[in-house]
Amino acid sequence: MNTSKIKVDQVTVEYTKSNGSKWLSFGNHRKRKDGECRVVLHDINLRIEAGEFVSILGHSGCGKSTLLKIIAGFFKPAAGEVRIDGRKVDGPRPDHVFVFQEGALFPWLTIGENVAMALRSVADSKERLQQSREYLALVALEGVENDYPHMLSGGMRQRAEIARAMAARPDILFMDEPFSGLDHLTRLHLREEMLYLHIMLPRTTILFVTHDIDEALQLSNRLIILSEPPARVKCCRTIDVPHPRNPASDDLGELRAQIYHHLGVHTAL
Amino acid sequence: MWWLSIWNGTEQVPGLRQIASTLYELSTNGVLLRHTVASLFRVTAGFYLAVALAVPLGLFLGRHARINRLVNPFVQFLRPISPLAWVPFAMLWFGIGDRPAFFIIFIAAFFPLLISSTTASASIHPIYFQVAANLHLTKWERIHRLVLPAGMPGIILALRVSLGISWMVVVAAEMIAVKSGLGYLIIDGRNALRLDFVIVAMLTIGIIGLLLDLCMTRLEKMEAVRWRLEHK
Ligand SMILES: Nc1ncnc2c1ncn2[C@@H]1O[C@H](COP(=O)(O)OP(=O)(O)O)[C@@H](O)[C@H]1O
Ligand SMILES: [Mg+2]
């Protein structure tokens, strides 16, 4: 018996074009009728253990978001299956929390109300407010619970989003380029906070998509590189350097050069 | 001198002096107030009825593309028919009095509201529904924590537009089936050859329209919809 937390078996994903106009849904039954489809992921196999911090790297457009959404249950693959804790994934779940690349706080709710959305099981409203404050404090956000998302900077919004995700007490946390679009310094801060959160919640499995190689090297204990589309797993490396890590150190330098190489960059650094 | 004729009026058109005195007379003896209240009452009733039906239906259709594809041709077919074209039927079905006026205002406000609410809920970014699925929002929570607030800016804009239309239409409706309201004042003024009555009624209509629009603009500034302005 295999006890892996997440098992991805021979997953293939294709987008199908229906009505000849728009790429619509993930390929399944419709494919045959319209004929046209675009294979995005091809025969992906993965094993992820509980508590792992796995980074997924790859060129933009290679299918990283798609892979994450398949595992999180937002879409069904055209072939293959995903199992979590031995059970086939059949839809999104409240303890498999997704932090979206595009940023998805509800703009019509305050920051506090947004976090409280993940705390609806707490019946008492005072208690809920108190807890949402605590989760915000966890990501160094204080005194903004009554502000609307548009009043905050991009970095603060991203923190709030992480706070909402944490408030849902994730068993698995999916993070799709959560820090892209932020300035370098903010990214470094948030990177530190991610590390801290993962140390605090060692049982939470984290799947983290990024295109920042240093970010991946510093945070994760495993690195998965996807190839050009149709994407396959090109390379899978375990990193067992203890934290805190310096991505420029000798231990990681070698690995880093290899990763750049895999991603087709030969001259950098 | 031309300005003298504005002040004193001509054979056909009453001058400013007379309009001012009529305005004073009609406001102090309560006639103007009575007609205004009658018109506002009809608009309010017809408009609320339209809001109560069109907004939920529109929000629903916007989230159910297939049903909307069935319903939309009917909507697009009925929409361009002027509300006033319904007058004969309104009178046939509802007799005379307030009810045919309610009906005509209802028709006038219903279609713009329906179409805007449909668009508002259809254009909610799908990512919010993924978040909702992720947070396991119940069907009811999905409606009142997501669809309603996300659609609110669009709905409020539609409320503003359709209230303006209703106010325009009530006057026309009152020219036909009733014995009160600003529209009736106009028709009555015409029949009595009192153009000063007509002008006073028109002035009142304009002012009330302006005030209604001001109220609706305030709605747009509400905290619950302000995000729309900043959010791309
Ligand atoms: N809704 C869609 N319809 C058709 N193709 C899509 C759709 N979403 C993504 N794709 C395609 O699938 C590929 C992978 O997309 P995505 O998973 O978002 O890539 P990544 O996150 O790695 O940048 C891209 O080539 C993209 O063009
Ligand atoms: Mg992506």
Short mmCIF file of C-alpha atoms and ligand atoms in Angstrom, two decimals:
data_model
loop_
_atom_site.label_atom_id
_atom_site.label_comp_id
_atom_site.label_asym_id
_atom_site.label_seq_id
_atom_site.Cartn_x
_atom_site.Cartn_y
_atom_site.Cartn_z
CA MET A 1 0.00 0.00 0.00
CA ASN A 2 1.24 3.44 -0.84
CA THR A 3 0.83 6.04 1.87
CA SER A 4 1.69 9.15 -0.11
CA LYS A 5 -0.39 12.18 0.73
CA ILE A 6 -0.95 13.15 -2.88
CA LYS A 7 -0.72 10.73 -5.77
CA VAL A 8 -0.92 12.06 -9.30
CA ASP A 9 -1.18 9.19 -11.72
CA GLN A 10 -0.74 9.59 -15.46
CA VAL A 11 -2.64 12.82 -15.52
CA THR A 12 -3.22 14.33 -18.93
CA VAL A 13 -5.01 17.62 -19.37
CA GLU A 14 -6.21 19.22 -22.54
CA TYR A 15 -8.22 22.29 -23.26
CA THR A 16 -10.93 21.78 -25.83
CA LYS A 17 -12.27 24.32 -28.18
CA SER A 18 -16.02 24.28 -28.36
CA ASN A 19 -18.25 26.30 -30.66
CA GLY A 20 -15.13 27.14 -32.59
CA SER A 21 -14.73 30.35 -30.68
CA LYS A 22 -13.17 30.09 -27.29
CA TRP A 23 -10.97 27.64 -25.50
CA LEU A 24 -13.35 26.51 -22.91
CA SER A 25 -13.14 23.59 -20.64
CA PHE A 26 -10.78 20.85 -19.79
CA GLY A 27 -11.05 18.09 -22.29
CA ASN A 28 -13.27 15.19 -21.61
CA HIS A 29 -16.39 14.08 -23.41
CA ARG A 30 -16.56 17.08 -25.71
CA LYS A 31 -13.28 16.46 -27.40
CA ARG A 32 -14.53 13.92 -29.86
CA LYS A 33 -17.28 16.14 -31.21
CA ASP A 34 -15.29 19.25 -31.99
CA GLY A 35 -12.00 17.59 -32.69
CA GLU A 36 -9.75 20.41 -31.68
CA CYS A 37 -7.87 20.25 -28.41
CA ARG A 38 -4.66 21.49 -26.89
CA VAL A 39 -2.72 19.15 -24.66
CA VAL A 40 -1.33 21.06 -21.72
CA LEU A 41 -0.15 18.36 -19.34
CA HIS A 42 0.92 14.99 -20.57
CA ASP A 43 1.24 11.90 -18.39
CA ILE A 44 2.19 13.55 -15.13
CA ASN A 45 3.10 11.29 -12.21
CA LEU A 46 3.88 12.63 -8.78
CA ARG A 47 4.06 11.45 -5.19
CA ILE A 48 3.93 14.05 -2.48
CA GLU A 49 4.25 13.22 1.20
CA ALA A 50 2.40 14.87 4.06
CA GLY A 51 4.11 18.02 5.29
CA GLU A 52 6.25 18.47 2.21
CA PHE A 53 6.90 21.89 0.75
CA VAL A 54 7.04 21.28 -2.98
CA SER A 55 7.91 23.98 -5.44
CA ILE A 56 6.85 23.70 -9.05
CA LEU A 57 8.95 25.50 -11.59
CA GLY A 58 8.57 25.89 -15.31
CA HIS A 59 8.28 28.34 -18.13
CA SER A 60 5.36 30.63 -18.17
CA GLY A 61 2.42 28.92 -19.86
CA CYS A 62 3.73 25.41 -19.33
CA GLY A 63 0.77 24.34 -17.21
CA LYS A 64 1.77 24.98 -13.61
CA SER A 65 -1.52 26.63 -12.67
CA THR A 66 -3.38 23.92 -14.51
CA LEU A 67 -1.60 21.19 -12.57
CA LEU A 68 -2.36 22.89 -9.27
CA LYS A 69 -6.01 23.37 -10.12
CA ILE A 70 -6.33 19.74 -11.13
CA ILE A 71 -4.88 18.56 -7.82
CA ALA A 72 -7.06 21.02 -5.92
CA GLY A 73 -10.10 19.58 -7.68
CA PHE A 74 -11.28 22.63 -9.62
CA PHE A 75 -11.13 20.69 -12.87
CA LYS A 76 -11.01 17.10 -13.95
CA PRO A 77 -8.17 15.72 -16.03
CA ALA A 78 -8.84 14.19 -19.43
CA ALA A 79 -7.00 11.07 -18.38
CA GLY A 80 -5.46 9.74 -15.21
CA GLU A 81 -6.42 10.51 -11.66
CA VAL A 82 -5.41 12.36 -8.55
CA ARG A 83 -5.74 10.77 -5.15
CA ILE A 84 -5.36 12.53 -1.84
CA ASP A 85 -5.12 10.37 1.28
CA GLY A 86 -6.05 7.47 -0.95
CA ARG A 87 -9.34 9.04 -2.06
CA LYS A 88 -9.98 10.23 -5.54
CA VAL A 89 -10.27 14.00 -5.79
CA ASP A 90 -13.76 14.97 -6.88
CA GLY A 91 -13.91 18.69 -6.22
CA PRO A 92 -12.53 21.55 -4.18
CA ARG A 93 -12.53 21.09 -0.43
CA PRO A 94 -12.39 23.58 2.41
CA ASP A 95 -9.17 22.10 3.78
CA HIS A 96 -7.44 22.14 0.39
CA VAL A 97 -6.97 25.85 0.15
CA PHE A 98 -5.93 27.64 -3.00
CA VAL A 99 -4.18 31.00 -3.08
CA PHE A 100 -4.77 32.34 -6.55
CA GLN A 101 -2.20 33.93 -8.80
CA GLU A 102 -4.60 36.73 -9.71
CA GLY A 103 -5.47 37.67 -6.14
CA ALA A 104 -8.95 36.76 -5.06
CA LEU A 105 -9.96 38.58 -1.92
CA PHE A 106 -13.60 39.60 -2.19
CA PRO A 107 -13.29 43.30 -2.98
CA TRP A 108 -16.69 44.06 -1.44
CA LEU A 109 -15.67 42.77 1.98
CA THR A 110 -13.22 44.30 4.42
CA ILE A 111 -9.98 42.48 5.12
CA GLY A 112 -11.37 41.25 8.42
CA GLU A 113 -14.58 40.01 6.79
CA ASN A 114 -12.57 38.28 4.09
CA VAL A 115 -10.59 36.32 6.63
CA ALA A 116 -13.76 35.63 8.58
CA MET A 117 -15.21 33.97 5.47
CA ALA A 118 -12.88 31.09 6.20
CA LEU A 119 -14.00 31.04 9.84
CA ARG A 120 -17.72 30.57 9.29
CA SER A 121 -17.69 27.44 11.42
CA VAL A 122 -17.01 29.67 14.44
CA ALA A 123 -20.51 30.49 15.58
CA ASP A 124 -19.80 33.45 17.85
CA SER A 125 -19.21 36.60 15.81
CA LYS A 126 -16.95 38.23 18.41
CA GLU A 127 -14.85 35.13 18.57
CA ARG A 128 -14.70 35.05 14.78
CA LEU A 129 -13.49 38.62 14.63
CA GLN A 130 -10.89 37.93 17.27
CA GLN A 131 -9.61 34.90 15.39
CA SER A 132 -9.46 36.72 12.10
CA ARG A 133 -7.33 39.37 13.82
CA GLU A 134 -5.02 36.68 15.07
CA TYR A 135 -4.57 35.23 11.60
CA LEU A 136 -3.87 38.68 10.23
CA ALA A 137 -1.27 39.24 12.93
CA LEU A 138 0.33 35.99 11.85
CA VAL A 139 1.23 37.62 8.54
CA ALA A 140 2.19 40.92 10.15
CA LEU A 141 -1.03 42.70 9.22
CA GLU A 142 -2.48 44.69 12.04
CA GLY A 143 -5.01 47.48 12.16
CA VAL A 144 -6.31 46.95 8.62
CA GLU A 145 -9.22 44.61 9.31
CA ASN A 146 -11.71 47.37 8.56
CA ASP A 147 -10.04 48.42 5.32
CA TYR A 148 -11.19 47.24 1.94
CA PRO A 149 -8.73 45.33 -0.24
CA HIS A 150 -8.36 48.20 -2.68
CA MET A 151 -7.02 50.40 0.10
CA LEU A 152 -4.07 48.10 0.67
CA SER A 153 -0.81 47.71 -1.19
CA GLY A 154 -0.26 44.60 -3.28
CA GLY A 155 1.97 43.09 -0.63
CA MET A 156 -0.57 43.64 2.11
CA ARG A 157 -3.33 42.14 -0.02
CA GLN A 158 -1.24 39.09 -0.63
CA ARG A 159 -0.62 38.79 3.11
CA ALA A 160 -4.33 39.05 3.77
CA GLU A 161 -4.94 36.34 1.24
CA ILE A 162 -2.46 34.09 3.02
CA ALA A 163 -4.17 34.90 6.31
CA ARG A 164 -7.52 33.85 4.84
CA ALA A 165 -5.96 30.65 3.57
CA MET A 166 -4.43 29.90 6.97
CA ALA A 167 -7.73 30.63 8.69
CA ALA A 168 -9.26 27.79 6.69
CA ARG A 169 -6.79 25.49 8.51
CA PRO A 170 -5.50 23.95 5.35
CA ASP A 171 -4.40 20.39 5.20
CA ILE A 172 -2.97 21.18 1.79
CA LEU A 173 -2.10 24.70 0.72
CA PHE A 174 -1.89 25.48 -2.97
CA MET A 175 -0.06 28.66 -3.80
CA ASP A 176 0.03 29.78 -7.41
CA GLU A 177 2.79 32.34 -7.86
CA PRO A 178 1.54 34.09 -4.76
CA PHE A 179 4.25 36.73 -4.79
CA SER A 180 4.48 37.53 -8.46
CA GLY A 181 3.80 41.13 -9.18
CA LEU A 182 5.23 42.30 -5.87
CA ASP A 183 8.44 44.25 -5.47
CA HIS A 184 11.62 42.43 -4.62
CA LEU A 185 11.86 43.49 -1.00
CA THR A 186 8.25 42.53 -0.27
CA ARG A 187 8.87 39.16 -1.85
CA LEU A 188 11.83 38.59 0.43
CA HIS A 189 9.74 39.45 3.48
CA LEU A 190 6.90 37.21 2.42
CA ARG A 191 9.37 34.44 1.69
CA GLU A 192 10.53 34.63 5.28
CA GLU A 193 6.96 34.54 6.49
CA MET A 194 6.18 31.47 4.42
CA LEU A 195 9.10 29.69 6.00
CA TYR A 196 7.90 30.66 9.42
CA LEU A 197 4.36 29.50 8.66
CA HIS A 198 5.58 26.18 7.40
CA ILE A 199 7.66 25.63 10.51
CA MET A 200 4.64 26.48 12.63
CA LEU A 201 2.37 24.14 10.73
CA PRO A 202 4.55 21.16 9.92
CA ARG A 203 1.58 18.97 8.99
CA THR A 204 0.43 21.24 6.21
CA THR A 205 1.49 20.12 2.76
CA ILE A 206 2.35 23.05 0.53
CA LEU A 207 2.42 23.11 -3.25
CA PHE A 208 4.04 26.28 -4.36
CA VAL A 209 4.26 27.48 -7.95
CA THR A 210 6.92 30.04 -8.65
CA HIS A 211 9.27 31.17 -11.34
CA ASP A 212 11.70 32.59 -8.84
CA ILE A 213 14.40 29.97 -8.50
CA ASP A 214 15.88 31.41 -5.31
CA GLU A 215 12.46 31.43 -3.73
CA ALA A 216 12.06 27.76 -4.54
CA LEU A 217 15.54 26.90 -3.32
CA GLN A 218 15.11 28.70 -0.06
CA LEU A 219 11.66 27.42 0.83
CA SER A 220 11.05 23.98 -0.48
CA ASN A 221 12.23 20.52 0.33
CA ARG A 222 11.43 19.37 -3.16
CA LEU A 223 11.59 20.95 -6.54
CA ILE A 224 9.66 19.85 -9.58
CA ILE A 225 10.45 21.26 -12.98
CA LEU A 226 7.91 20.94 -15.74
CA SER A 227 8.99 20.83 -19.36
CA GLU A 228 7.68 22.89 -22.24
CA PRO A 229 4.06 22.10 -23.15
CA PRO A 230 2.73 19.54 -23.37
CA ALA A 231 4.36 19.44 -19.98
CA ARG A 232 5.91 16.43 -18.34
CA VAL A 233 7.87 16.29 -15.14
CA LYS A 234 11.32 17.09 -16.43
CA CYS A 235 13.23 16.90 -13.22
CA CYS A 236 12.47 16.33 -9.57
CA ARG A 237 15.03 17.18 -6.87
CA THR A 238 15.01 16.88 -3.12
CA ILE A 239 16.69 19.65 -1.15
CA ASP A 240 17.75 18.59 2.33
CA VAL A 241 19.80 21.62 3.30
CA PRO A 242 18.59 22.76 6.75
CA HIS A 243 16.92 26.12 7.26
CA PRO A 244 17.75 28.98 7.27
CA ARG A 245 19.28 28.63 3.85
CA ASN A 246 21.31 30.95 1.79
CA PRO A 247 20.51 30.35 -1.87
CA ALA A 248 23.94 31.68 -2.79
CA SER A 249 25.80 29.15 -0.63
CA ASP A 250 27.88 26.34 -2.11
CA ASP A 251 25.37 23.63 -1.14
CA LEU A 252 22.67 25.24 -3.17
CA GLY A 253 24.82 26.86 -5.81
CA GLU A 254 25.37 23.62 -7.64
CA LEU A 255 21.68 22.76 -7.62
CA ARG A 256 20.79 26.22 -8.70
CA ALA A 257 23.08 26.01 -11.72
CA GLN A 258 21.44 22.72 -12.65
CA ILE A 259 17.99 24.22 -12.41
CA TYR A 260 18.92 27.13 -14.60
CA HIS A 261 20.29 24.64 -17.03
CA HIS A 262 17.05 22.65 -17.01
CA LEU A 263 15.10 25.78 -17.66
CA GLY A 264 17.29 26.51 -20.64
CA VAL A 265 19.31 29.36 -19.15
CA HIS A 266 23.01 28.78 -19.67
CA THR A 267 24.71 32.07 -19.13
CA ALA A 268 23.11 33.52 -16.01
CA LEU A 269 25.34 33.95 -12.95
CA MET B 1 -37.51 94.27 -26.33
CA TRP B 2 -37.13 90.49 -26.22
CA TRP B 3 -36.49 90.30 -22.50
CA LEU B 4 -39.67 92.18 -21.84
CA SER B 5 -41.66 89.56 -23.68
CA ILE B 6 -39.96 86.86 -21.59
CA TRP B 7 -41.09 88.66 -18.49
CA ASN B 8 -44.58 89.56 -19.60
CA GLY B 9 -45.22 86.70 -21.99
CA THR B 10 -46.85 86.74 -25.39
CA GLU B 11 -50.25 85.81 -26.70
CA GLN B 12 -49.43 82.09 -26.59
CA VAL B 13 -46.74 81.71 -23.99
CA PRO B 14 -47.06 82.94 -20.41
CA GLY B 15 -44.23 85.11 -19.12
CA LEU B 16 -41.94 84.59 -16.18
CA ARG B 17 -44.01 86.85 -13.98
CA GLN B 18 -47.12 84.85 -14.45
CA ILE B 19 -45.30 81.54 -14.10
CA ALA B 20 -43.82 82.69 -10.81
CA SER B 21 -47.19 83.71 -9.47
CA THR B 22 -48.82 80.47 -10.60
CA LEU B 23 -45.99 78.51 -9.02
CA TYR B 24 -46.56 80.40 -5.81
CA GLU B 25 -50.28 79.86 -5.96
CA LEU B 26 -50.10 76.14 -6.73
CA SER B 27 -47.51 75.49 -4.07
CA THR B 28 -49.33 77.35 -1.34
CA ASN B 29 -52.76 75.94 -2.00
CA GLY B 30 -51.39 72.39 -1.96
CA VAL B 31 -52.40 71.46 -5.51
CA LEU B 32 -48.82 71.03 -6.68
CA LEU B 33 -47.90 68.96 -3.64
CA ARG B 34 -50.90 66.70 -4.09
CA HIS B 35 -50.09 66.01 -7.74
CA THR B 36 -46.41 65.51 -7.04
CA VAL B 37 -47.13 63.04 -4.26
CA ALA B 38 -49.55 61.18 -6.52
CA SER B 39 -46.91 60.85 -9.23
CA LEU B 40 -44.17 59.88 -6.81
CA PHE B 41 -46.44 57.28 -5.26
CA ARG B 42 -47.09 55.67 -8.64
CA VAL B 43 -43.43 55.69 -9.58
CA THR B 44 -42.46 54.20 -6.26
CA ALA B 45 -44.99 51.40 -6.44
CA GLY B 46 -44.30 50.46 -10.08
CA PHE B 47 -40.58 50.83 -9.65
CA TYR B 48 -40.37 48.71 -6.50
CA LEU B 49 -42.41 46.03 -8.15
CA ALA B 50 -40.03 46.04 -11.12
CA VAL B 51 -36.97 45.95 -8.84
CA ALA B 52 -38.38 43.13 -6.77
CA LEU B 53 -38.94 40.98 -9.85
CA ALA B 54 -36.28 42.06 -12.35
CA VAL B 55 -33.21 42.08 -10.09
CA PRO B 56 -33.51 38.54 -8.71
CA LEU B 57 -34.55 37.21 -12.09
CA GLY B 58 -31.67 39.00 -13.81
CA LEU B 59 -29.10 37.80 -11.28
CA PHE B 60 -30.40 34.29 -11.75
CA LEU B 61 -30.31 34.45 -15.55
CA GLY B 62 -26.79 35.83 -15.50
CA ARG B 63 -25.61 32.73 -13.66
CA HIS B 64 -27.54 30.27 -15.82
CA ALA B 65 -26.36 30.85 -19.35
CA ARG B 66 -28.49 28.10 -20.85
CA ILE B 67 -31.76 29.37 -19.44
CA ASN B 68 -30.73 32.86 -20.39
CA ARG B 69 -30.22 31.78 -23.98
CA LEU B 70 -33.85 30.64 -24.01
CA VAL B 71 -35.27 33.71 -22.29
CA ASN B 72 -33.15 36.38 -23.93
CA PRO B 73 -34.92 36.45 -27.31
CA PHE B 74 -38.23 37.19 -25.55
CA VAL B 75 -36.63 39.93 -23.53
CA GLN B 76 -35.04 41.49 -26.59
CA PHE B 77 -38.35 41.23 -28.40
CA LEU B 78 -40.36 42.95 -25.67
CA ARG B 79 -37.77 45.51 -24.70
CA PRO B 80 -37.98 47.90 -27.66
CA ILE B 81 -41.76 48.17 -27.38
CA SER B 82 -42.40 51.54 -25.80
CA PRO B 83 -44.06 51.29 -22.38
CA LEU B 84 -46.75 53.60 -23.72
CA ALA B 85 -47.70 51.05 -26.35
CA TRP B 86 -49.02 49.02 -23.44
CA VAL B 87 -51.55 51.67 -22.49
CA PRO B 88 -54.52 50.03 -24.24
CA PHE B 89 -53.77 46.72 -22.60
CA ALA B 90 -53.10 48.38 -19.26
CA MET B 91 -56.55 49.92 -19.40
CA LEU B 92 -58.13 46.74 -20.64
CA TRP B 93 -56.62 44.64 -17.87
CA PHE B 94 -56.54 47.10 -15.01
CA GLY B 95 -59.34 49.54 -15.81
CA ILE B 96 -58.60 53.09 -14.80
CA GLY B 97 -56.97 54.52 -11.71
CA ASP B 98 -53.58 53.79 -10.24
CA ARG B 99 -53.17 50.23 -11.35
CA PRO B 100 -52.69 50.74 -15.09
CA ALA B 101 -50.14 53.43 -14.23
CA PHE B 102 -48.30 51.00 -11.93
CA PHE B 103 -48.26 48.52 -14.74
CA ILE B 104 -46.86 50.93 -17.30
CA ILE B 105 -44.13 52.10 -14.96
CA PHE B 106 -43.40 48.51 -14.11
CA ILE B 107 -42.92 47.71 -17.80
CA ALA B 108 -40.73 50.75 -18.29
CA ALA B 109 -38.40 49.89 -15.43
CA PHE B 110 -38.45 46.12 -15.73
CA PHE B 111 -36.48 45.57 -18.92
CA PRO B 112 -33.53 47.87 -18.28
CA LEU B 113 -33.26 46.42 -14.78
CA LEU B 114 -33.49 42.85 -16.01
CA ILE B 115 -30.85 43.31 -18.68
CA SER B 116 -28.42 45.13 -16.42
CA SER B 117 -28.76 42.64 -13.57
CA THR B 118 -28.22 39.80 -16.00
CA THR B 119 -25.06 41.41 -17.29
CA ALA B 120 -23.92 42.27 -13.77
CA SER B 121 -24.10 38.71 -12.53
CA ALA B 122 -22.83 37.17 -15.76
CA SER B 123 -19.70 39.28 -15.66
CA ILE B 124 -18.60 38.33 -12.15
CA HIS B 125 -15.06 37.04 -12.44
CA PRO B 126 -15.06 33.22 -12.24
CA ILE B 127 -12.22 33.28 -9.74
CA TYR B 128 -14.65 34.37 -7.01
CA PHE B 129 -16.73 31.28 -7.64
CA GLN B 130 -13.63 29.16 -7.32
CA VAL B 131 -12.94 30.83 -4.00
CA ALA B 132 -16.54 30.19 -3.01
CA ALA B 133 -16.21 26.53 -3.97
CA ASN B 134 -12.98 26.36 -2.05
CA LEU B 135 -14.51 27.91 1.07
CA HIS B 136 -17.57 25.68 0.65
CA LEU B 137 -20.06 28.50 0.61
CA THR B 138 -23.62 27.28 0.75
CA LYS B 139 -25.99 28.19 -2.05
CA TRP B 140 -27.50 30.93 0.06
CA GLU B 141 -24.09 32.33 1.05
CA ARG B 142 -23.08 32.27 -2.58
CA ILE B 143 -26.05 34.49 -3.37
CA HIS B 144 -25.83 37.01 -0.59
CA ARG B 145 -22.06 37.08 0.00
CA LEU B 146 -20.99 36.84 -3.64
CA VAL B 147 -23.52 37.36 -6.44
CA LEU B 148 -25.44 40.15 -4.76
CA PRO B 149 -22.50 42.28 -3.60
CA ALA B 150 -20.49 41.63 -6.76
CA GLY B 151 -23.44 42.62 -8.90
CA MET B 152 -24.41 45.58 -6.72
CA PRO B 153 -22.49 48.30 -8.59
CA GLY B 154 -24.13 47.26 -11.85
CA ILE B 155 -27.52 47.00 -10.20
CA ILE B 156 -27.28 50.44 -8.66
CA LEU B 157 -26.36 51.97 -11.97
CA ALA B 158 -29.39 50.26 -13.49
CA LEU B 159 -31.60 51.50 -10.65
CA ARG B 160 -30.50 55.01 -11.41
CA VAL B 161 -31.20 54.73 -15.11
CA SER B 162 -34.52 52.97 -14.74
CA LEU B 163 -35.78 55.28 -12.04
CA GLY B 164 -35.16 58.12 -14.48
CA ILE B 165 -37.11 56.27 -17.13
CA SER B 166 -39.95 55.56 -14.70
CA TRP B 167 -40.21 59.18 -13.80
CA MET B 168 -40.35 60.07 -17.46
CA VAL B 169 -43.04 57.51 -18.14
CA VAL B 170 -45.29 58.26 -15.16
CA VAL B 171 -46.12 61.65 -16.60
CA ALA B 172 -47.16 60.10 -19.86
CA ALA B 173 -49.15 57.41 -18.10
CA GLU B 174 -51.00 60.00 -16.09
CA MET B 175 -52.11 61.80 -19.20
CA ILE B 176 -54.32 58.86 -19.96
CA ALA B 177 -55.93 56.99 -17.18
CA VAL B 178 -56.00 59.06 -14.02
CA LYS B 179 -57.22 62.29 -12.49
CA SER B 180 -54.17 63.23 -10.48
CA GLY B 181 -50.43 63.54 -10.82
CA LEU B 182 -48.15 65.92 -12.66
CA GLY B 183 -49.04 64.36 -15.99
CA TYR B 184 -52.69 65.03 -15.29
CA LEU B 185 -51.81 68.60 -14.33
CA ILE B 186 -50.26 69.06 -17.75
CA ILE B 187 -53.22 67.64 -19.62
CA ASP B 188 -55.61 69.57 -17.45
CA GLY B 189 -53.64 72.76 -18.03
CA ARG B 190 -53.72 72.18 -21.76
CA ASN B 191 -57.47 71.61 -21.80
CA ALA B 192 -58.02 74.73 -19.72
CA LEU B 193 -55.62 76.66 -21.95
CA ARG B 194 -53.47 77.38 -18.92
CA LEU B 195 -49.95 77.02 -20.24
CA ASP B 196 -48.61 78.42 -17.00
CA PHE B 197 -49.91 75.25 -15.28
CA VAL B 198 -48.13 73.18 -17.90
CA ILE B 199 -44.87 74.99 -17.36
CA VAL B 200 -45.07 74.77 -13.59
CA ALA B 201 -45.70 71.04 -13.90
CA MET B 202 -42.74 70.67 -16.24
CA LEU B 203 -40.50 72.59 -13.86
CA THR B 204 -41.57 70.35 -10.99
CA ILE B 205 -40.95 67.23 -13.05
CA GLY B 206 -37.44 68.42 -13.84
CA ILE B 207 -36.63 69.29 -10.25
CA ILE B 208 -37.96 66.01 -8.87
CA GLY B 209 -36.05 64.12 -11.55
CA LEU B 210 -32.90 65.90 -10.53
CA LEU B 211 -33.49 65.11 -6.86
CA LEU B 212 -34.18 61.45 -7.59
CA ASP B 213 -30.97 61.23 -9.55
CA LEU B 214 -29.05 62.88 -6.73
CA CYS B 215 -30.39 60.26 -4.32
CA MET B 216 -29.29 57.49 -6.66
CA THR B 217 -25.84 59.00 -7.06
CA ARG B 218 -25.52 58.88 -3.29
CA LEU B 219 -26.28 55.19 -3.43
CA GLU B 220 -23.38 54.77 -5.81
CA LYS B 221 -21.06 56.23 -3.21
CA MET B 222 -22.09 53.71 -0.58
CA GLU B 223 -19.29 51.81 1.10
CA ALA B 224 -20.59 48.51 -0.24
CA VAL B 225 -20.05 49.51 -3.86
CA ARG B 226 -17.12 51.89 -3.64
CA TRP B 227 -14.69 49.08 -4.34
CA ARG B 228 -15.91 49.06 -7.92
CA LEU B 229 -14.37 52.44 -8.60
CA GLU B 230 -10.91 51.46 -7.43
CA HIS B 231 -11.01 47.87 -8.62
CA LYS B 232 -9.69 48.01 -12.20
N1 LIG C 1 -9.08 28.53 -20.35
C1 LIG C 1 -8.11 28.13 -21.18
N2 LIG C 1 -8.40 27.77 -22.44
C2 LIG C 1 -7.43 27.35 -23.28
N3 LIG C 1 -6.14 27.27 -22.97
C3 LIG C 1 -5.78 27.61 -21.73
C4 LIG C 1 -6.73 28.07 -20.76
N4 LIG C 1 -6.07 28.34 -19.61
C5 LIG C 1 -4.78 28.07 -19.87
N5 LIG C 1 -4.60 27.64 -21.13
C6 LIG C 1 -3.35 27.24 -21.75
O1 LIG C 1 -2.79 26.21 -21.01
C7 LIG C 1 -1.42 26.39 -20.88
C8 LIG C 1 -1.02 26.33 -19.43
O2 LIG C 1 -1.64 27.39 -18.73
P1 LIG C 1 -1.29 27.63 -17.21
O3 LIG C 1 -1.54 26.39 -16.47
O4 LIG C 1 -2.03 28.84 -16.78
O5 LIG C 1 0.28 27.94 -17.29
P2 LIG C 1 1.26 28.50 -16.18
O6 LIG C 1 0.51 28.64 -14.92
O7 LIG C 1 2.36 27.51 -16.12
O8 LIG C 1 1.78 29.81 -16.68
C9 LIG C 1 -1.07 27.69 -21.56
O9 LIG C 1 -0.52 27.40 -22.81
C10 LIG C 1 -2.37 28.38 -21.72
O10 LIG C 1 -2.40 29.10 -22.91
MG MG C 2 -0.03 30.30 -13.84
#
